[in-house]
Amino acid sequence: MPEISKRGEIMPASPIRRLVPLANKAKARGLKVYHLNIGQPDLPTPPQAFEALRHIDRSVLEYSPSEGLLSLRQKLCEYYHRFNIDVTPADVIVTSGGSEAVLFAFMACLDPGDEIIVPEPAYANYMAFAISAGAKIVTVPSRIDNGFALPPVEEFERLITPRTRGILICNPNNPTGYLYSMKEMLQIRDLVKTHDLFLFSDEVYREFCYTGAPYISAFHLPGIEEQVVLIDSVSKRYNECGIRIGALITKNEALRKNVMKFCQARLSPPLLGQLVAEASIDATPDYMLATYQEYVERRNFLVDGINRIPGCYSPIPMGAFYTVAKLPVEDADHFCAWCLEEFEFEGATIFMAPASGFYTTPGLGKDEVRLAYVLNKTDLSQALTILQKALEAYPHRKK
């Protein structure tokens, strides 16, 4: 038998999805499973999206341009201008989801063996995209006891080598919900400028910032305009993860030309998804406000509920719709699997993402889980009850 690739062997399994077989078995046994493991919103997609889908007036569903439809790129620029992000359609490349934007950014900016510094815990697929590009993720640990604030600049400086090509941030952050302050963003800017690095900025959750302060984009940072590679997606803000439309935005013309080679190799982003995304940008302010307010209520409800369970702790996330919680267990991976395989309460159980999968430093996150508050408050209430009952019954609870 021929050997499979070493690259595939070292590719990490998704911490969000690796317990799916256990969840499916639990459902097959007749249990209701409350999914707190994945950022799949249950809120409705904007009606404008479905109207566009129902009224497609085309005789052929053709390839789109490799960089995406011009009308969508123009509409995205109008959207970014609402956040004082000054870009033109030429700066925007449409991708098949934010995931492809990250992958193409890495492929176009990094050579095999190059390094990217990333605060951890971090979105697990960043590691997979780096491996695909032959690059290496180097992590700077943040800590739950200070709410996952940006680690000190000295810790970044210590990790910079001749192979370092960039810093990657997710703001607001997945998985922690942390929102970087202007002071922290300027510290990152100074590092990028001093060491001539790229700043990869994943801003998929910009609509969900709960501080009341103006949103800070990497494009707001003066002096590094051509070093910024912004990653975006319509999945979360319009509750349409399945259409697979994202964007890579940069003012660096040479970089855009490099990215376009990968775009041309995959031909084009999804045509139907682009039509739906373009229409979704016309979602009304009332729709966006209702979505925002719902997440604020869910965040407050879930975090308050977690912190009322003995031995549990979650900081208050200031963005996105995730939180990382510390549990009174030695091994959250085992506990999450145990909940699906061996525990039920009143015919139901919970599915959580072990936080160890969002760290690369061995041993970190072993007693933590990532929870997505994408369920309504009635379901969140049931999930919290099940979590408390499960911890009471768990045979390996911390003393």
Tab-separated table of N, CA and C in Angstrom, residues 266-356:
chain	number	residue	atom	x	y	z
A	266	ARG	N	-8.232	27.901	-8.513
A	266	ARG	CA	-9.500	27.295	-8.073
A	266	ARG	C	-10.687	27.845	-8.869
A	267	LEU	N	-10.424	28.604	-9.910
A	267	LEU	CA	-11.390	29.146	-10.871
A	267	LEU	C	-12.194	30.299	-10.306
A	268	SER	N	-13.208	30.019	-9.446
A	268	SER	CA	-14.027	31.139	-8.969
A	268	SER	C	-14.700	30.783	-7.663
A	269	PRO	N	-15.057	31.808	-6.870
A	269	PRO	CA	-15.856	31.549	-5.666
A	269	PRO	C	-17.291	31.223	-6.070
A	270	PRO	N	-18.101	30.673	-5.153
A	270	PRO	CA	-19.458	30.225	-5.497
A	270	PRO	C	-20.334	31.372	-6.017
A	271	LEU	N	-20.915	31.184	-7.216
A	271	LEU	CA	-21.747	32.223	-7.814
A	271	LEU	C	-22.996	32.488	-6.973
A	272	LEU	N	-23.737	31.428	-6.616
A	272	LEU	CA	-24.983	31.622	-5.876
A	272	LEU	C	-24.704	32.257	-4.515
A	273	GLY	N	-23.625	31.828	-3.882
A	273	GLY	CA	-23.273	32.417	-2.600
A	273	GLY	C	-22.995	33.902	-2.716
A	274	GLN	N	-22.342	34.315	-3.790
A	274	GLN	CA	-22.043	35.738	-3.981
A	274	GLN	C	-23.321	36.551	-4.166
A	275	LEU	N	-24.275	36.011	-4.922
A	275	LEU	CA	-25.544	36.716	-5.126
A	275	LEU	C	-26.283	36.891	-3.808
A	276	VAL	N	-26.257	35.841	-2.982
A	276	VAL	CA	-26.919	35.908	-1.673
A	276	VAL	C	-26.188	36.885	-0.759
A	277	ALA	N	-24.856	36.844	-0.763
A	277	ALA	CA	-24.078	37.738	0.094
A	277	ALA	C	-24.309	39.196	-0.276
A	278	GLU	N	-24.329	39.482	-1.565
A	278	GLU	CA	-24.532	40.862	-2.010
A	278	GLU	C	-25.872	41.397	-1.532
A	279	ALA	N	-26.902	40.564	-1.621
A	279	ALA	CA	-28.226	40.990	-1.157
A	279	ALA	C	-28.249	41.153	0.362
A	280	SER	N	-27.499	40.317	1.065
A	280	SER	CA	-27.517	40.345	2.532
A	280	SER	C	-26.949	41.639	3.089
A	281	ILE	N	-26.064	42.282	2.346
A	281	ILE	CA	-25.481	43.536	2.824
A	281	ILE	C	-26.555	44.618	2.961
A	282	ASP	N	-27.696	44.405	2.311
A	282	ASP	CA	-28.823	45.327	2.460
A	282	ASP	C	-29.716	44.979	3.649
A	283	ALA	N	-29.280	44.062	4.500
A	283	ALA	CA	-30.048	43.764	5.717
A	283	ALA	C	-30.298	45.057	6.484
A	284	THR	N	-31.490	45.207	7.022
A	284	THR	CA	-31.873	46.467	7.647
A	284	THR	C	-31.152	46.682	8.975
A	285	PRO	N	-31.009	47.940	9.390
A	285	PRO	CA	-30.440	48.213	10.723
A	285	PRO	C	-31.204	47.497	11.831
A	286	ASP	N	-32.521	47.357	11.682
A	286	ASP	CA	-33.311	46.653	12.697
A	286	ASP	C	-32.890	45.191	12.796
A	287	TYR	N	-32.630	44.572	11.649
A	287	TYR	CA	-32.180	43.176	11.649
A	287	TYR	C	-30.840	43.057	12.372
A	288	MET	N	-29.896	43.933	12.035
A	288	MET	CA	-28.572	43.853	12.636
A	288	MET	C	-28.638	44.135	14.130
A	289	LEU	N	-29.448	45.100	14.533
A	289	LEU	CA	-29.568	45.445	15.952
A	289	LEU	C	-30.195	44.309	16.738
A	290	ALA	N	-31.222	43.681	16.167
A	290	ALA	CA	-31.878	42.574	16.864
A	290	ALA	C	-30.907	41.416	17.074
A	291	THR	N	-30.092	41.136	16.054
A	291	THR	CA	-29.096	40.072	16.172
A	291	THR	C	-28.086	40.409	17.271
A	292	TYR	N	-27.610	41.631	17.260
A	292	TYR	CA	-26.638	42.090	18.262
A	292	TYR	C	-27.214	41.977	19.675
A	293	GLN	N	-28.417	42.493	19.867
A	293	GLN	CA	-29.027	42.481	21.195
A	293	GLN	C	-29.279	41.058	21.693
A	294	GLU	N	-29.637	40.174	20.775
A	294	GLU	CA	-29.866	38.782	21.158
A	294	GLU	C	-28.577	38.151	21.683
A	295	TYR	N	-27.453	38.442	21.029
A	295	TYR	CA	-26.191	37.871	21.498
A	295	TYR	C	-25.756	38.471	22.832
A	296	VAL	N	-26.025	39.741	23.047
A	296	VAL	CA	-25.698	40.348	24.337
A	296	VAL	C	-26.469	39.641	25.448
A	297	GLU	N	-27.758	39.409	25.225
A	297	GLU	CA	-28.575	38.735	26.236
A	297	GLU	C	-28.099	37.310	26.460
A	298	ARG	N	-27.788	36.615	25.393
A	298	ARG	CA	-27.317	35.231	25.533
A	298	ARG	C	-25.970	35.187	26.256
A	299	ARG	N	-25.077	36.101	25.905
A	299	ARG	CA	-23.776	36.154	26.572
A	299	ARG	C	-23.962	36.333	28.071
A	300	ASN	N	-24.756	37.326	28.455
A	300	ASN	CA	-24.956	37.602	29.881
A	300	ASN	C	-25.577	36.405	30.589
A	301	PHE	N	-26.534	35.776	29.935
A	301	PHE	CA	-27.226	34.628	30.532
A	301	PHE	C	-26.266	33.452	30.718
A	302	LEU	N	-25.494	33.145	29.665
A	302	LEU	CA	-24.612	31.981	29.739
A	302	LEU	C	-23.479	32.200	30.731
A	303	VAL	N	-22.805	33.342	30.653
A	303	VAL	CA	-21.659	33.580	31.531
A	303	VAL	C	-22.099	33.638	32.988
A	304	ASP	N	-23.214	34.293	33.253
A	304	ASP	CA	-23.733	34.322	34.620
A	304	ASP	C	-24.049	32.909	35.104
A	305	GLY	N	-24.650	32.099	34.216
A	305	GLY	CA	-24.991	30.731	34.601
A	305	GLY	C	-23.767	29.885	34.872
A	306	ILE	N	-22.738	30.017	34.035
A	306	ILE	CA	-21.502	29.256	34.255
A	306	ILE	C	-20.882	29.612	35.601
A	307	ASN	N	-20.811	30.906	35.877
A	307	ASN	CA	-20.135	31.346	37.094
A	307	ASN	C	-20.927	31.037	38.355
A	308	ARG	N	-22.168	30.632	38.225
A	308	ARG	CA	-22.962	30.183	39.377
A	308	ARG	C	-22.766	28.702	39.677
A	309	ILE	N	-22.165	27.967	38.745
A	309	ILE	CA	-21.924	26.543	38.979
A	309	ILE	C	-20.648	26.398	39.806
A	310	PRO	N	-20.684	25.709	40.927
A	310	PRO	CA	-19.498	25.587	41.784
A	310	PRO	C	-18.290	25.061	41.017
A	311	GLY	N	-17.164	25.774	41.162
A	311	GLY	CA	-15.908	25.361	40.547
A	311	GLY	C	-15.706	25.826	39.129
A	312	CYS	N	-16.705	26.480	38.522
A	312	CYS	CA	-16.594	26.931	37.135
A	312	CYS	C	-16.279	28.426	37.085
A	313	TYR	N	-15.588	28.825	36.011
A	313	TYR	CA	-15.305	30.245	35.832
A	313	TYR	C	-15.217	30.584	34.353
A	314	SER	N	-15.876	31.667	33.989
A	314	SER	CA	-15.733	32.228	32.655
A	314	SER	C	-15.573	33.734	32.774
A	315	PRO	N	-14.555	34.322	32.118
A	315	PRO	CA	-14.510	35.782	32.033
A	315	PRO	C	-15.656	36.252	31.139
A	316	ILE	N	-15.955	37.546	31.169
A	316	ILE	CA	-17.021	38.093	30.333
A	316	ILE	C	-16.436	38.446	28.973
A	317	PRO	N	-16.813	37.722	27.917
A	317	PRO	CA	-16.277	38.053	26.597
A	317	PRO	C	-16.850	39.368	26.090
A	318	MET	N	-16.027	40.161	25.439
A	318	MET	CA	-16.445	41.474	24.947
A	318	MET	C	-16.729	41.487	23.447
A	319	GLY	N	-16.700	40.309	22.822
A	319	GLY	CA	-17.002	40.247	21.408
A	319	GLY	C	-17.281	38.822	20.964
A	320	ALA	N	-17.655	38.679	19.683
A	320	ALA	CA	-17.987	37.395	19.060
A	320	ALA	C	-19.150	36.742	19.796
A	321	PHE	N	-19.277	35.412	19.705
A	321	PHE	CA	-20.312	34.731	20.491
A	321	PHE	C	-19.787	33.420	21.074
A	322	TYR	N	-18.579	33.529	21.637
A	322	TYR	CA	-17.934	32.399	22.303
A	322	TYR	C	-17.409	32.845	23.669
A	323	THR	N	-17.225	31.851	24.533
A	323	THR	CA	-16.458	32.083	25.747
A	323	THR	C	-15.691	30.814	26.059
A	324	VAL	N	-14.547	30.971	26.703
A	324	VAL	CA	-13.786	29.831	27.208
A	324	VAL	C	-14.007	29.780	28.712
A	325	ALA	N	-14.407	28.606	29.200
A	325	ALA	CA	-14.720	28.441	30.615
A	325	ALA	C	-13.813	27.386	31.234
A	326	LYS	N	-13.382	27.673	32.454
A	326	LYS	CA	-12.602	26.705	33.235
A	326	LYS	C	-13.582	25.842	34.030
A	327	LEU	N	-13.385	24.523	33.987
A	327	LEU	CA	-14.246	23.579	34.695
A	327	LEU	C	-13.450	22.851	35.780
A	328	PRO	N	-14.128	22.364	36.816
A	328	PRO	CA	-13.430	21.639	37.886
A	328	PRO	C	-13.161	20.177	37.514
A	329	VAL	N	-12.441	19.993	36.383
A	329	VAL	CA	-12.082	18.650	35.921
A	329	VAL	C	-10.605	18.653	35.560
A	330	GLU	N	-9.996	17.470	35.616
A	330	GLU	CA	-8.590	17.354	35.242
A	330	GLU	C	-8.404	17.338	33.739
A	331	ASP	N	-9.353	16.752	33.020
A	331	ASP	CA	-9.210	16.523	31.584
A	331	ASP	C	-10.533	16.829	30.897
A	332	ALA	N	-10.635	18.042	30.329
A	332	ALA	CA	-11.880	18.461	29.685
A	332	ALA	C	-12.174	17.629	28.441
A	333	ASP	N	-11.144	17.134	27.764
A	333	ASP	CA	-11.384	16.257	26.610
A	333	ASP	C	-12.166	15.025	27.041
A	334	HIS	N	-11.713	14.419	28.139
A	334	HIS	CA	-12.397	13.222	28.649
A	334	HIS	C	-13.807	13.566	29.121
A	335	PHE	N	-13.941	14.707	29.794
A	335	PHE	CA	-15.249	15.099	30.318
A	335	PHE	C	-16.242	15.335	29.179
A	336	CYS	N	-15.806	16.011	28.121
A	336	CYS	CA	-16.710	16.283	26.994
A	336	CYS	C	-17.149	14.986	26.319
A	337	ALA	N	-16.208	14.057	26.169
A	337	ALA	CA	-16.552	12.764	25.579
A	337	ALA	C	-17.480	11.978	26.502
A	338	TRP	N	-17.211	12.022	27.802
A	338	TRP	CA	-18.039	11.326	28.797
A	338	TRP	C	-19.479	11.837	28.776
A	339	CYS	N	-19.644	13.142	28.617
A	339	CYS	CA	-20.996	13.715	28.567
A	339	CYS	C	-21.798	13.129	27.412
A	340	LEU	N	-21.126	12.884	26.290
A	340	LEU	CA	-21.826	12.343	25.117
A	340	LEU	C	-21.995	10.832	25.179
A	341	GLU	N	-21.026	10.144	25.789
A	341	GLU	CA	-21.059	8.679	25.790
A	341	GLU	C	-21.798	8.082	26.980
A	342	GLU	N	-21.685	8.734	28.159
A	342	GLU	CA	-22.114	8.058	29.376
A	342	GLU	C	-23.116	8.846	30.225
A	343	PHE	N	-23.377	10.107	29.880
A	343	PHE	CA	-24.228	10.909	30.763
A	343	PHE	C	-25.463	11.400	30.024
A	344	GLU	N	-26.561	11.432	30.766
A	344	GLU	CA	-27.757	12.098	30.276
A	344	GLU	C	-28.555	12.607	31.468
A	345	PHE	N	-29.296	13.643	31.238
A	345	PHE	CA	-30.193	14.179	32.262
A	345	PHE	C	-31.524	14.509	31.591
A	346	GLU	N	-32.550	13.815	32.036
A	346	GLU	CA	-33.899	13.990	31.492
A	346	GLU	C	-33.899	13.885	29.968
A	347	GLY	N	-33.172	12.861	29.484
A	347	GLY	CA	-33.185	12.561	28.056
A	347	GLY	C	-32.350	13.476	27.197
A	348	ALA	N	-31.389	14.174	27.790
A	348	ALA	CA	-30.587	15.120	27.010
A	348	ALA	C	-29.153	15.154	27.532
A	349	THR	N	-28.243	15.670	26.699
A	349	THR	CA	-26.862	15.890	27.106
A	349	THR	C	-26.313	17.093	26.331
A	350	ILE	N	-25.042	17.407	26.571
A	350	ILE	CA	-24.457	18.598	25.944
A	350	ILE	C	-23.199	18.232	25.162
A	351	PHE	N	-22.951	19.025	24.123
A	351	PHE	CA	-21.794	18.859	23.259
A	351	PHE	C	-20.976	20.137	23.372
A	352	MET	N	-19.768	20.025	23.947
A	352	MET	CA	-18.864	21.163	24.134
A	352	MET	C	-17.557	20.898	23.392
A	353	ALA	N	-16.827	21.954	23.076
A	353	ALA	CA	-15.526	21.823	22.408
A	353	ALA	C	-14.421	21.900	23.447
A	354	PRO	N	-13.627	20.836	23.640
A	354	PRO	CA	-12.503	20.925	24.574
A	354	PRO	C	-11.536	22.029	24.137
A	355	ALA	N	-11.138	22.872	25.066
A	355	ALA	CA	-10.295	24.024	24.709
A	355	ALA	C	-8.866	23.628	24.381
A	356	SER	N	-8.443	22.428	24.768
A	356	SER	CA	-7.068	22.013	24.461
A	356	SER	C	-6.803	22.051	22.962
